[in-house]
Amino acid sequence: MLIRLIFLLISLPFFAQTEYPKDYFKAPLDIKLHLSGSFGELRSNHFHTGLDFKTNQKEGLNVYAAADGYVSRIKISSYGYGKAIYVTHPNGFTTVYGHLQQGSGKIQDFIINSHYKEKAFEIELFLKPDELVVKQGEVIALSGNTGGSGGPHLHFEIRDTKSEKPINPLLFGFDALIKDTKFPVVSTLMAYPIGENAVVNTSQEPLAINYTKQADGTYMADKVLVNGAVGFGINAYDMFDFNYNKNGTYQVQSFLNGKQSFNYEFNTFAFDESRYINALLDYTRFKKTGVRIQRLFMNNPYPLSIIKSDKNSGIIVVKPNITNTYRIEVRDFNNNKVVINIPIQYSPVAAETPSKVVKTPYLLKANNDNMYKKDNMSVFVEEGTFYEDFYLNFDVKEDTLTFHDGSVAVHKNFKVSIDNSKLTEEQKKKTFIASLDGKSKRYNYTKFKDSTFTAYTKNMGKFFLIQDTVAPKVKAITISEGKWLNTQKSIDFSISDDLSGIASYNGYINGNWILFDYDYKKARITYNFDGQFLQDGRNEFKLEVIDNVGNSTIFETHFFRSTK
């Protein structure tokens, strides 16, 4: 009895939910908060790590420090969060503000000076506590649409400062600022036969299950007849009041005969486990249809901390003469909940729809190292690169290596090697391992030693060696030779490269490096006149753009501008 009591006391902190301050952080915008993205929402290769606040479809809104603190990090990137500011607070948390148009006041001055000091657009700065101190409610930036943003909005995060784990901002009281009386929606319920001989409703292929709403507001699914084992999956979303966006759900739970089978909720997780979203999803179906089915079971258990499951990892083994009841509950943060009950019964009926799995000579074991080699090409796969075992399509024909296709999720890089002893040293410098992205050729960062080219990639499909001898394209948009630019606020260029892609670009006025912002979505760079390095009258301009194998294009001209 004493041992059991000690176990319970030790276990209490593990099961208890952490308490977070509810009124410490203020809203980072001074408009009514509406979400275009929720915490944990299912995104491409990752879970969303914050809240996306709408900015009335425009840029330039004031962004405020959510609490007292200091700017601890600034990262300016063409991708991801774009222009982002991190503020560390004395209570052990850090707030993040992403997709910004620019910083504000002293912060923007610090950013501009850092760009010119490093002579680079993409920079990452780590600051000391006394360098840029901010107060709650101080304007630290203007909202924007930079980086991987699909439209103007503010990405807002709260992280544990020590662990750097993102935490759901709704746990800090932001739920009180965002009205939500709407119930989650489950749009699809899927059943998965698990095991080579498993049959569900006479099918060895995954299939949709119908369900109907009952008088008490819950849903009842059609009976599921199983020979062997079965798992379930759902496509679900949540909506907030005054909002038409389909956001992610907060919690999904499943129960088998009243006992919890599979559960996950989005309170916090680590960045390095976020790619396991591809293991949670029916990835093959997602790639074919664009529909994200969240699987409530694990064929091959993976270490995603948000998941709690029973000893069978959510898989249901159905036996004769035993009727099972399976229940799925989908809940949002405000406890609006939808319930689906699924009756499961054993049936010995044979399959009418056989499995579509094509068995090849290559069965890739996810928990083993794997090496595949033919002719002058090879692929090395380290254990843990894939989530589950699968039959692999591998072949080499006509100088092209086929390594399956994009229908299988990849967790980490695998190694592709191609040998070619016929190339000269100069040709090698312009050669890389390309893969097909639809009909387009995708660049993979490639190294060569002697006659062997090597690339590490997560892109499955067809691989081959290709040479890029064509320089990048540069097109002037708002400048022409000899033009007076007194009224212009900026100079714009479009830059592109058809094969290896842009590696770097640098602009100069009168021999001095100048700051160009890069918007990859528009393939455009912009220099905003800031008064630096300009001469009254004639000014010399130069732009150099280099691709990933060293081909370069230099654009030179001159313009006139009055500095008086």
Coordinates of C-alpha atoms in Angstrom, one line a residue:
M1 CA 0.0 0.0 0.0
L2 CA 2.8 2.4 0.9
I3 CA 4.6 1.6 -2.4
R4 CA 1.4 2.3 -4.3
L5 CA 1.0 5.6 -2.5
I6 CA 4.6 6.6 -3.3
F7 CA 4.0 5.7 -7.0
L8 CA 0.9 7.9 -7.1
L9 CA 2.7 10.8 -5.5
I10 CA 5.6 10.5 -8.1
S11 CA 3.1 10.2 -10.9
L12 CA 1.0 13.2 -10.1
P13 CA 3.3 15.8 -11.7
F14 CA 3.4 13.7 -14.9
F15 CA -0.3 13.6 -15.3
A16 CA -1.0 17.1 -14.1
Q17 CA -1.3 19.8 -16.7
T18 CA 1.2 22.7 -16.3
E19 CA -0.3 26.0 -15.2
Y20 CA 0.6 29.0 -17.2
P21 CA 0.1 32.7 -16.4
K22 CA -3.2 33.8 -17.9
D23 CA -2.8 37.6 -17.8
Y24 CA 0.9 38.2 -18.2
F25 CA 1.0 38.6 -22.0
K26 CA -1.0 41.1 -23.9
A27 CA -2.3 40.9 -27.5
P28 CA 0.5 41.8 -30.0
L29 CA -2.0 43.6 -32.2
D30 CA -4.5 46.4 -31.4
I31 CA -7.3 45.0 -33.6
K32 CA -9.9 42.3 -32.8
L33 CA -8.1 39.0 -33.0
H34 CA -9.1 36.5 -35.6
L35 CA -7.2 33.4 -36.4
S36 CA -6.0 32.1 -39.8
G37 CA -4.0 29.4 -38.2
S38 CA -4.1 27.5 -34.9
F39 CA -1.4 25.9 -32.7
G40 CA -0.6 22.4 -33.8
E41 CA -2.4 22.8 -37.1
L42 CA -1.3 20.3 -39.8
R43 CA 1.1 21.9 -42.2
S44 CA 3.6 20.7 -44.8
N45 CA 6.1 18.5 -43.0
H46 CA 5.4 20.2 -39.6
F47 CA 2.9 21.1 -37.0
H48 CA 2.1 24.8 -36.7
T49 CA 4.0 26.3 -33.7
G50 CA 1.9 29.4 -32.9
L51 CA -1.2 31.4 -33.7
D52 CA -1.6 33.2 -37.0
F53 CA -3.5 36.5 -36.5
K54 CA -5.2 38.1 -39.4
T55 CA -4.2 41.6 -40.2
N56 CA -7.2 42.7 -42.2
Q57 CA -5.6 41.6 -45.5
K58 CA -3.0 44.3 -45.3
E59 CA 0.6 44.9 -44.1
G60 CA 2.0 47.6 -41.9
L61 CA 0.0 47.2 -38.7
N62 CA 1.7 48.0 -35.5
V63 CA 3.1 44.9 -33.7
Y64 CA 3.4 45.3 -29.9
A65 CA 5.7 43.6 -27.4
A66 CA 3.4 41.2 -25.4
A67 CA 5.3 41.9 -22.2
D68 CA 8.4 43.5 -20.8
G69 CA 11.7 41.9 -21.9
Y70 CA 14.5 42.3 -24.4
V71 CA 15.0 41.4 -28.0
S72 CA 17.1 38.2 -27.8
R73 CA 17.2 37.1 -31.4
I74 CA 16.5 38.6 -34.8
K75 CA 16.3 36.4 -37.9
I76 CA 15.9 37.7 -41.4
S77 CA 15.3 35.0 -44.0
S78 CA 13.8 34.6 -47.4
Y79 CA 11.9 31.6 -46.2
G80 CA 10.2 30.3 -43.1
Y81 CA 9.2 33.1 -40.7
G82 CA 10.7 35.7 -43.1
K83 CA 11.6 38.7 -40.9
A84 CA 11.2 37.6 -37.3
I85 CA 11.8 39.1 -33.8
Y86 CA 12.2 37.1 -30.6
V87 CA 11.6 38.8 -27.2
T88 CA 12.7 37.0 -24.0
H89 CA 10.8 37.8 -20.8
P90 CA 11.8 37.5 -17.2
N91 CA 9.1 34.9 -16.4
G92 CA 10.9 32.2 -18.4
F93 CA 9.1 32.5 -21.7
T94 CA 10.0 34.0 -25.1
T95 CA 7.5 35.5 -27.6
V96 CA 8.1 35.3 -31.4
Y97 CA 6.7 37.6 -34.0
G98 CA 7.0 36.3 -37.6
H99 CA 6.4 37.4 -41.3
L100 CA 7.1 41.0 -40.3
Q101 CA 7.4 43.8 -42.9
Q102 CA 10.2 45.4 -40.8
G103 CA 11.2 46.2 -37.3
S104 CA 10.3 49.5 -35.7
G105 CA 12.4 52.4 -34.3
K106 CA 15.6 51.4 -32.6
I107 CA 15.0 47.7 -33.5
Q108 CA 14.9 48.5 -37.2
D109 CA 18.0 50.7 -37.0
F110 CA 19.8 47.8 -35.3
I111 CA 18.6 45.5 -38.1
I112 CA 19.7 47.8 -40.9
N113 CA 23.1 48.4 -39.4
S114 CA 23.6 44.6 -39.0
H115 CA 22.7 44.0 -42.7
Y116 CA 25.4 46.4 -43.8
K117 CA 27.9 45.1 -41.2
E118 CA 27.5 41.6 -42.5
K119 CA 26.8 42.6 -46.1
A120 CA 24.0 40.1 -46.3
F121 CA 20.2 40.1 -46.5
E122 CA 19.8 36.8 -44.6
I123 CA 21.1 37.3 -41.1
E124 CA 20.6 35.8 -37.6
L125 CA 21.5 37.8 -34.6
F126 CA 21.6 36.8 -30.9
L127 CA 21.5 39.8 -28.5
K128 CA 22.5 40.3 -24.9
P129 CA 19.8 41.3 -22.3
D130 CA 20.9 45.0 -22.2
E131 CA 21.1 45.7 -25.9
L132 CA 17.5 46.1 -27.0
V133 CA 15.2 46.4 -24.0
V134 CA 11.4 46.6 -24.7
K135 CA 8.4 47.4 -22.6
Q136 CA 5.0 45.8 -22.8
G137 CA 2.9 47.6 -25.4
E138 CA 5.9 49.1 -27.2
V139 CA 5.8 49.0 -31.0
I140 CA 8.5 46.6 -32.0
A141 CA 7.6 46.0 -35.7
L142 CA 5.2 46.4 -38.5
S143 CA 3.2 43.3 -39.7
G144 CA 3.9 41.9 -43.1
N145 CA 3.9 39.0 -45.5
T146 CA 7.6 37.9 -45.6
G147 CA 9.1 34.4 -45.8
G148 CA 6.8 31.5 -46.3
S149 CA 3.6 33.4 -45.6
G150 CA 0.7 32.8 -47.9
G151 CA -0.8 36.3 -47.2
P152 CA -0.5 39.2 -44.8
H153 CA -0.7 38.1 -41.1
L154 CA 1.2 37.9 -37.9
H155 CA 2.7 34.6 -36.7
F156 CA 2.8 34.7 -32.9
E157 CA 4.5 32.1 -30.7
I158 CA 5.2 31.6 -27.0
R159 CA 8.2 29.4 -26.2
D160 CA 9.8 28.0 -23.1
T161 CA 13.0 30.0 -23.0
K162 CA 15.2 27.1 -21.7
S163 CA 13.9 24.2 -23.8
E164 CA 12.8 26.4 -26.8
K165 CA 9.6 24.3 -27.0
P166 CA 6.7 26.2 -28.5
I167 CA 3.6 26.3 -26.2
N168 CA 0.0 26.8 -27.2
P169 CA -0.7 30.5 -26.6
L170 CA -4.3 29.7 -25.7
L171 CA -2.9 28.2 -22.5
F172 CA -1.8 31.8 -21.5
G173 CA -5.3 33.3 -21.7
F174 CA -5.5 34.2 -25.4
D175 CA -8.5 31.9 -25.6
A176 CA -10.5 34.7 -23.8
L177 CA -9.7 37.0 -26.8
I178 CA -10.9 34.7 -29.5
K179 CA -14.6 33.7 -29.4
D180 CA -15.2 30.0 -30.2
T181 CA -18.7 28.5 -29.8
K182 CA -18.4 26.3 -32.9
F183 CA -18.0 22.5 -32.8
P184 CA -15.2 20.8 -34.6
V185 CA -16.1 19.0 -37.8
V186 CA -15.1 15.5 -38.8
S187 CA -15.4 15.3 -42.6
T188 CA -14.0 11.8 -43.2
L189 CA -13.8 8.6 -41.2
M190 CA -11.5 5.9 -42.5
A191 CA -10.9 2.3 -41.6
Y192 CA -7.5 0.6 -42.3
P193 CA -7.0 -3.2 -42.5
I194 CA -3.8 -3.8 -40.6
G195 CA -1.7 -6.9 -41.6
E196 CA -1.2 -8.6 -44.9
N197 CA -4.4 -10.8 -44.5
A198 CA -6.7 -8.4 -42.7
V199 CA -10.1 -7.6 -44.2
V200 CA -12.4 -4.8 -43.3
N201 CA -15.9 -4.7 -44.8
T202 CA -14.7 -7.2 -47.5
S203 CA -11.8 -4.9 -48.4
Q204 CA -8.0 -5.2 -47.9
E205 CA -7.7 -1.6 -48.9
P206 CA -8.5 1.4 -46.6
L207 CA -12.1 2.6 -47.0
A208 CA -14.4 5.4 -45.8
I209 CA -17.0 4.6 -43.2
N210 CA -20.4 6.3 -43.2
Y211 CA -21.8 7.9 -40.0
T212 CA -25.0 9.7 -39.2
K213 CA -26.0 12.2 -36.5
Q214 CA -28.1 11.0 -33.6
A215 CA -30.8 12.7 -31.6
D216 CA -28.3 13.4 -28.7
G217 CA -25.9 15.2 -31.1
T218 CA -23.3 12.3 -31.3
Y219 CA -22.7 10.4 -34.5
M220 CA -23.1 6.6 -35.1
A221 CA -21.0 4.9 -37.7
D222 CA -22.1 1.9 -39.8
K223 CA -21.0 -1.4 -38.4
V224 CA -17.4 -2.3 -39.2
L225 CA -16.9 -6.0 -40.0
V226 CA -13.3 -7.1 -39.4
N227 CA -11.2 -10.2 -40.0
G228 CA -7.9 -9.6 -38.3
A229 CA -6.9 -6.1 -37.1
V230 CA -8.1 -2.6 -37.9
G231 CA -7.2 1.0 -37.2
F232 CA -9.1 4.2 -37.8
G233 CA -8.3 7.7 -39.1
I234 CA -10.1 11.0 -39.5
N235 CA -10.0 14.2 -41.4
A236 CA -11.1 16.9 -39.0
Y237 CA -11.0 20.7 -38.6
D238 CA -12.1 23.4 -36.2
M239 CA -13.7 26.8 -36.8
F240 CA -13.9 30.0 -34.7
D241 CA -16.7 32.5 -34.5
F242 CA -16.6 35.3 -37.1
N243 CA -14.1 33.2 -39.1
Y244 CA -14.4 31.0 -42.1
N245 CA -10.9 29.4 -41.9
K246 CA -10.7 25.7 -41.3
N247 CA -8.2 25.5 -38.5
G248 CA -6.6 22.6 -36.8
T249 CA -8.2 20.7 -33.9
Y250 CA -6.9 20.8 -30.3
Q251 CA -7.4 17.3 -29.1
V252 CA -8.3 13.9 -30.5
Q253 CA -9.1 10.9 -28.3
S254 CA -10.2 7.3 -29.1
F255 CA -11.5 4.7 -26.7
L256 CA -12.0 1.0 -27.2
N257 CA -14.7 -0.5 -25.0
G258 CA -14.4 2.6 -22.7
K259 CA -10.6 2.4 -22.3
Q260 CA -8.3 5.0 -23.9
S261 CA -6.8 3.7 -27.1
F262 CA -5.1 6.7 -28.7
N263 CA -4.8 10.3 -27.7
Y264 CA -3.0 13.5 -28.7
E265 CA -3.5 17.2 -27.8
F266 CA -1.6 20.2 -28.8
N267 CA -0.2 21.9 -25.7
T268 CA 3.5 21.7 -26.5
F269 CA 6.1 19.7 -28.5
A270 CA 9.7 20.0 -29.6
F271 CA 10.7 21.4 -33.0
D272 CA 12.9 18.3 -33.8
E273 CA 9.8 16.0 -33.5
S274 CA 7.5 18.1 -35.7
R275 CA 8.3 16.2 -38.9
Y276 CA 6.6 13.1 -37.3
I277 CA 3.4 14.8 -38.6
N278 CA 4.1 12.6 -41.7
A279 CA 3.9 9.5 -39.6
L280 CA 0.6 10.6 -38.0
L281 CA -0.9 11.2 -41.4
D282 CA -2.0 8.8 -44.1
Y283 CA 0.8 10.3 -46.2
T284 CA 0.2 8.4 -49.4
R285 CA -3.5 9.5 -49.4
F286 CA -2.4 13.0 -48.7
K287 CA 0.0 13.1 -51.6
K288 CA -2.7 11.7 -54.0
T289 CA -5.7 13.6 -52.8
G290 CA -4.5 16.6 -50.6
V291 CA -6.7 15.3 -47.8
R292 CA -5.0 15.0 -44.4
I293 CA -6.3 11.8 -42.7
Q294 CA -4.9 11.6 -39.1
R295 CA -4.3 8.0 -38.3
L296 CA -5.3 7.0 -34.7
F297 CA -2.8 4.1 -34.6
M298 CA 0.8 3.4 -35.2
N299 CA 2.0 0.4 -37.3
N300 CA 5.6 1.2 -36.3
P301 CA 5.6 3.3 -33.1
Y302 CA 7.4 6.7 -33.4
P303 CA 8.5 9.1 -30.7
L304 CA 6.1 12.0 -31.0
S305 CA 5.6 13.3 -27.5
I306 CA 2.0 14.5 -27.9
I307 CA 0.8 11.0 -28.5
K308 CA -0.4 8.6 -25.7
S309 CA -1.6 5.2 -26.8
D310 CA -2.4 1.7 -25.3
K311 CA -0.1 -1.3 -25.6
N312 CA -1.4 -2.0 -29.1
S313 CA -0.6 1.5 -30.3
G314 CA -4.2 2.1 -31.2
I315 CA -4.5 -1.1 -33.3
I316 CA -7.7 -3.1 -32.7
V317 CA -7.4 -6.9 -32.9
V318 CA -10.9 -8.2 -33.5
K319 CA -11.7 -11.8 -32.2
P320 CA -14.7 -14.0 -32.8
N321 CA -17.7 -13.8 -30.5
I322 CA -16.6 -10.4 -29.1
T323 CA -18.4 -7.1 -30.0
N324 CA -16.3 -4.0 -29.7
T325 CA -17.3 -0.4 -29.4
Y326 CA -14.9 2.2 -30.5
R327 CA -15.4 5.9 -29.8
I328 CA -13.6 8.9 -31.3
E329 CA -13.8 12.3 -29.5
V330 CA -12.6 15.5 -31.2
R331 CA -12.4 18.6 -29.0
D332 CA -11.4 22.2 -29.4
F333 CA -9.7 24.3 -26.7
N334 CA -13.1 25.7 -25.5
N335 CA -14.4 22.1 -24.9
N336 CA -16.7 22.1 -27.9
K337 CA -16.7 18.3 -28.7
V338 CA -17.9 16.0 -31.4
V339 CA -18.3 12.2 -30.7
I340 CA -18.4 9.3 -33.2
N341 CA -19.3 5.8 -32.0
I342 CA -18.2 2.9 -34.2
P343 CA -19.5 -0.7 -33.6
I344 CA -16.9 -3.3 -34.6
Q345 CA -17.7 -7.0 -35.1
Y346 CA -15.7 -10.0 -36.2
S347 CA -16.5 -11.4 -39.7
P348 CA -14.8 -14.3 -41.5
V349 CA -16.0 -13.0 -44.9
A350 CA -13.3 -13.1 -47.6
A351 CA -12.0 -10.0 -49.3
E352 CA -13.7 -8.8 -52.4
T353 CA -11.3 -5.8 -52.8
P354 CA -7.7 -7.1 -52.7
S355 CA -4.8 -5.1 -51.6
K356 CA -3.2 -2.8 -54.2
V357 CA 0.3 -3.1 -52.7
V358 CA 2.8 -4.0 -55.5
K359 CA 5.4 -6.5 -54.2
T360 CA 8.9 -5.8 -55.6
P361 CA 12.2 -7.5 -55.0
Y362 CA 13.1 -4.8 -52.5
L363 CA 11.3 -4.7 -49.1
L364 CA 12.7 -1.7 -47.3
K365 CA 12.9 -2.3 -43.5
A366 CA 12.4 1.0 -41.8
N367 CA 14.3 0.0 -38.6
N368 CA 17.4 -1.2 -40.6
D369 CA 20.2 0.3 -42.6
N370 CA 19.6 -0.3 -46.3
M371 CA 21.9 -0.1 -49.4
Y372 CA 20.7 -0.3 -53.0
K373 CA 23.2 -0.4 -55.8
K374 CA 23.1 -1.0 -59.6
D375 CA 25.6 -0.1 -62.3
N376 CA 27.3 3.2 -61.3
M377 CA 24.5 4.4 -59.0
S378 CA 23.6 3.7 -55.4
V379 CA 21.4 4.8 -52.5
F380 CA 22.2 4.4 -48.8
V381 CA 19.3 4.6 -46.3
E382 CA 20.0 4.9 -42.6
E383 CA 17.7 3.3 -40.1
G384 CA 14.8 5.6 -39.2
T385 CA 14.8 7.4 -42.5
F386 CA 11.3 6.0 -43.2
Y387 CA 8.4 5.4 -40.8
E388 CA 7.2 2.0 -42.0
D389 CA 8.4 -0.9 -44.1
F390 CA 7.3 -0.8 -47.7
Y391 CA 8.1 -2.5 -51.1
L392 CA 10.5 -0.2 -52.9
N393 CA 10.7 0.6 -56.6
F394 CA 14.4 0.7 -57.3
D395 CA 16.1 0.6 -60.7
V396 CA 18.7 2.2 -62.9
K397 CA 18.1 2.7 -66.7
E398 CA 19.6 5.0 -69.2
D399 CA 21.7 7.0 -66.7
T400 CA 18.6 7.6 -64.5
L401 CA 18.2 6.2 -61.0
T402 CA 14.6 5.5 -59.9
F403 CA 14.2 5.4 -56.1
H404 CA 10.4 5.0 -55.6
D405 CA 8.3 8.1 -55.7
G406 CA 6.9 10.9 -53.6
S407 CA 4.0 8.9 -52.2
V408 CA 6.1 7.7 -49.2
A409 CA 7.1 10.0 -46.3
V410 CA 10.8 10.6 -45.6
H411 CA 11.9 11.6 -42.2
K412 CA 15.6 12.3 -42.8
N413 CA 18.1 12.5 -45.6
F414 CA 19.2 9.5 -47.6
K415 CA 22.4 9.4 -49.7
V416 CA 22.4 9.2 -53.5
S417 CA 25.7 8.5 -55.2
I418 CA 26.5 8.5 -59.0
D419 CA 29.8 7.8 -60.6
N420 CA 30.9 9.3 -63.8
S421 CA 34.6 9.1 -64.9
K422 CA 34.1 10.8 -68.3
L423 CA 33.7 14.4 -67.1
T424 CA 36.6 16.9 -67.1
E425 CA 37.4 18.8 -63.9
E426 CA 35.7 21.9 -65.3
Q427 CA 32.6 19.9 -66.2
K428 CA 32.4 18.5 -62.7
K429 CA 32.2 22.0 -61.2
K430 CA 29.0 22.6 -63.2
T431 CA 27.5 19.2 -62.6
F432 CA 25.0 18.2 -59.9
I433 CA 22.6 15.4 -59.0
A434 CA 19.1 16.5 -60.1
S435 CA 15.7 15.0 -59.3
L436 CA 12.4 15.5 -61.0
D437 CA 9.8 17.6 -59.3
G438 CA 6.8 17.0 -61.7
K439 CA 8.4 17.9 -65.0
S440 CA 10.9 20.4 -63.5
K441 CA 14.4 19.5 -62.5
R442 CA 15.2 20.0 -58.9
Y443 CA 18.7 21.0 -57.6
N444 CA 20.2 18.9 -54.9
Y445 CA 23.3 20.2 -53.1
T446 CA 26.0 18.0 -54.6
K447 CA 29.6 17.3 -53.7
F448 CA 32.1 15.3 -55.8
K449 CA 35.3 13.5 -55.0
D450 CA 37.3 11.9 -57.8
S451 CA 34.5 10.7 -60.2
T452 CA 31.8 10.2 -57.6
F453 CA 29.0 12.7 -57.0
T454 CA 27.0 12.6 -53.8
A455 CA 23.8 14.3 -52.6
Y456 CA 21.8 14.0 -49.4
T457 CA 18.1 14.5 -49.9
K458 CA 14.6 13.8 -48.8
N459 CA 13.2 13.9 -52.4
M460 CA 12.3 10.5 -53.7
G461 CA 11.9 9.8 -57.4
K462 CA 14.2 9.9 -60.4
F463 CA 17.8 11.1 -60.1
F464 CA 20.4 11.8 -62.7
L465 CA 23.5 14.0 -63.3
I466 CA 23.0 17.3 -65.1
Q467 CA 25.2 20.2 -66.0
D468 CA 24.3 23.9 -65.6
T469 CA 26.3 26.2 -67.8
V470 CA 23.6 28.9 -68.2
A471 CA 24.0 32.1 -66.1
P472 CA 21.0 33.4 -64.1
K473 CA 18.5 35.8 -65.6
V474 CA 18.3 39.4 -64.4
K475 CA 15.5 41.7 -65.5
A476 CA 15.4 45.4 -64.5
I477 CA 11.9 46.4 -63.5
T478 CA 12.1 50.0 -62.3
I479 CA 15.5 51.2 -63.5
S480 CA 16.9 52.0 -67.0
E481 CA 20.2 53.5 -68.0
G482 CA 20.5 57.2 -67.5
K483 CA 17.1 57.6 -65.8
W484 CA 16.5 60.2 -63.1
L485 CA 15.1 58.5 -60.0
N486 CA 14.3 61.5 -57.8
T487 CA 10.7 60.4 -57.1
Q488 CA 11.3 56.6 -56.9
K489 CA 11.5 55.0 -53.4
S490 CA 13.0 51.7 -54.6
I491 CA 14.8 49.8 -57.4
D492 CA 13.4 46.4 -58.3
F493 CA 14.7 43.4 -60.3
S494 CA 13.4 40.0 -61.1
I495 CA 16.1 37.3 -60.8
S496 CA 15.8 33.6 -61.7
D497 CA 17.8 30.5 -62.7
D498 CA 16.4 27.6 -64.7
L499 CA 18.5 24.8 -63.3
S500 CA 20.6 25.0 -60.2
G501 CA 18.9 28.0 -58.7
I502 CA 20.0 31.3 -57.2
A503 CA 22.9 31.0 -54.6
S504 CA 23.6 34.7 -54.0
Y505 CA 23.1 38.2 -55.2
N506 CA 24.8 41.5 -54.3
G507 CA 24.1 45.0 -55.4
Y508 CA 26.4 48.0 -55.3
I509 CA 26.0 51.8 -55.7
N510 CA 29.2 53.7 -56.4
G511 CA 31.2 50.6 -55.4
N512 CA 29.4 50.3 -52.0
W513 CA 27.3 47.2 -51.0
I514 CA 23.6 48.0 -50.7
L515 CA 20.8 46.0 -49.1
F516 CA 18.3 44.2 -51.4
D517 CA 15.3 42.4 -49.9
Y518 CA 14.5 39.1 -51.6
D519 CA 10.9 37.9 -52.1
Y520 CA 11.2 34.3 -53.4
K521 CA 7.4 34.2 -54.0
K522 CA 7.8 36.9 -56.6
A523 CA 11.4 36.1 -57.6
R524 CA 12.1 39.7 -57.0
I525 CA 14.7 41.8 -55.1
T526 CA 14.1 45.3 -53.9
Y527 CA 16.4 48.1 -52.8
N528 CA 14.7 50.8 -50.8
F529 CA 16.6 54.1 -51.2
D530 CA 18.0 54.9 -47.7
G531 CA 20.3 57.9 -48.6
Q532 CA 23.5 55.9 -48.2
F533 CA 26.3 56.1 -50.8
L534 CA 24.3 58.3 -53.2
Q535 CA 26.0 61.1 -55.1
D536 CA 24.3 64.2 -56.4
G537 CA 23.8 63.6 -60.1
R538 CA 25.3 60.5 -61.7
N539 CA 25.4 57.2 -59.7
E540 CA 27.0 53.9 -60.8
F541 CA 25.0 50.7 -60.2
K542 CA 26.1 47.1 -60.3
L543 CA 24.2 43.8 -59.5
E544 CA 25.8 40.4 -59.5
V545 CA 23.7 37.2 -59.3
I546 CA 25.4 33.8 -58.9
D547 CA 23.7 30.4 -59.2
N548 CA 24.5 27.2 -57.2
V549 CA 27.2 26.0 -59.5
G550 CA 29.0 29.3 -59.9
N551 CA 27.5 30.8 -63.1
S552 CA 27.1 34.5 -62.7
T553 CA 25.4 37.4 -64.4
I554 CA 26.5 41.0 -63.9
F555 CA 24.1 43.9 -64.6
E556 CA 25.7 47.4 -64.8
T557 CA 24.1 50.7 -65.4
H558 CA 24.0 54.3 -64.1
F559 CA 21.2 56.5 -63.0
F560 CA 20.8 60.1 -61.8
R561 CA 19.4 61.3 -58.5
S562 CA 19.4 64.6 -56.7
T563 CA 20.5 64.6 -53.1
K564 CA 19.7 68.2 -52.5

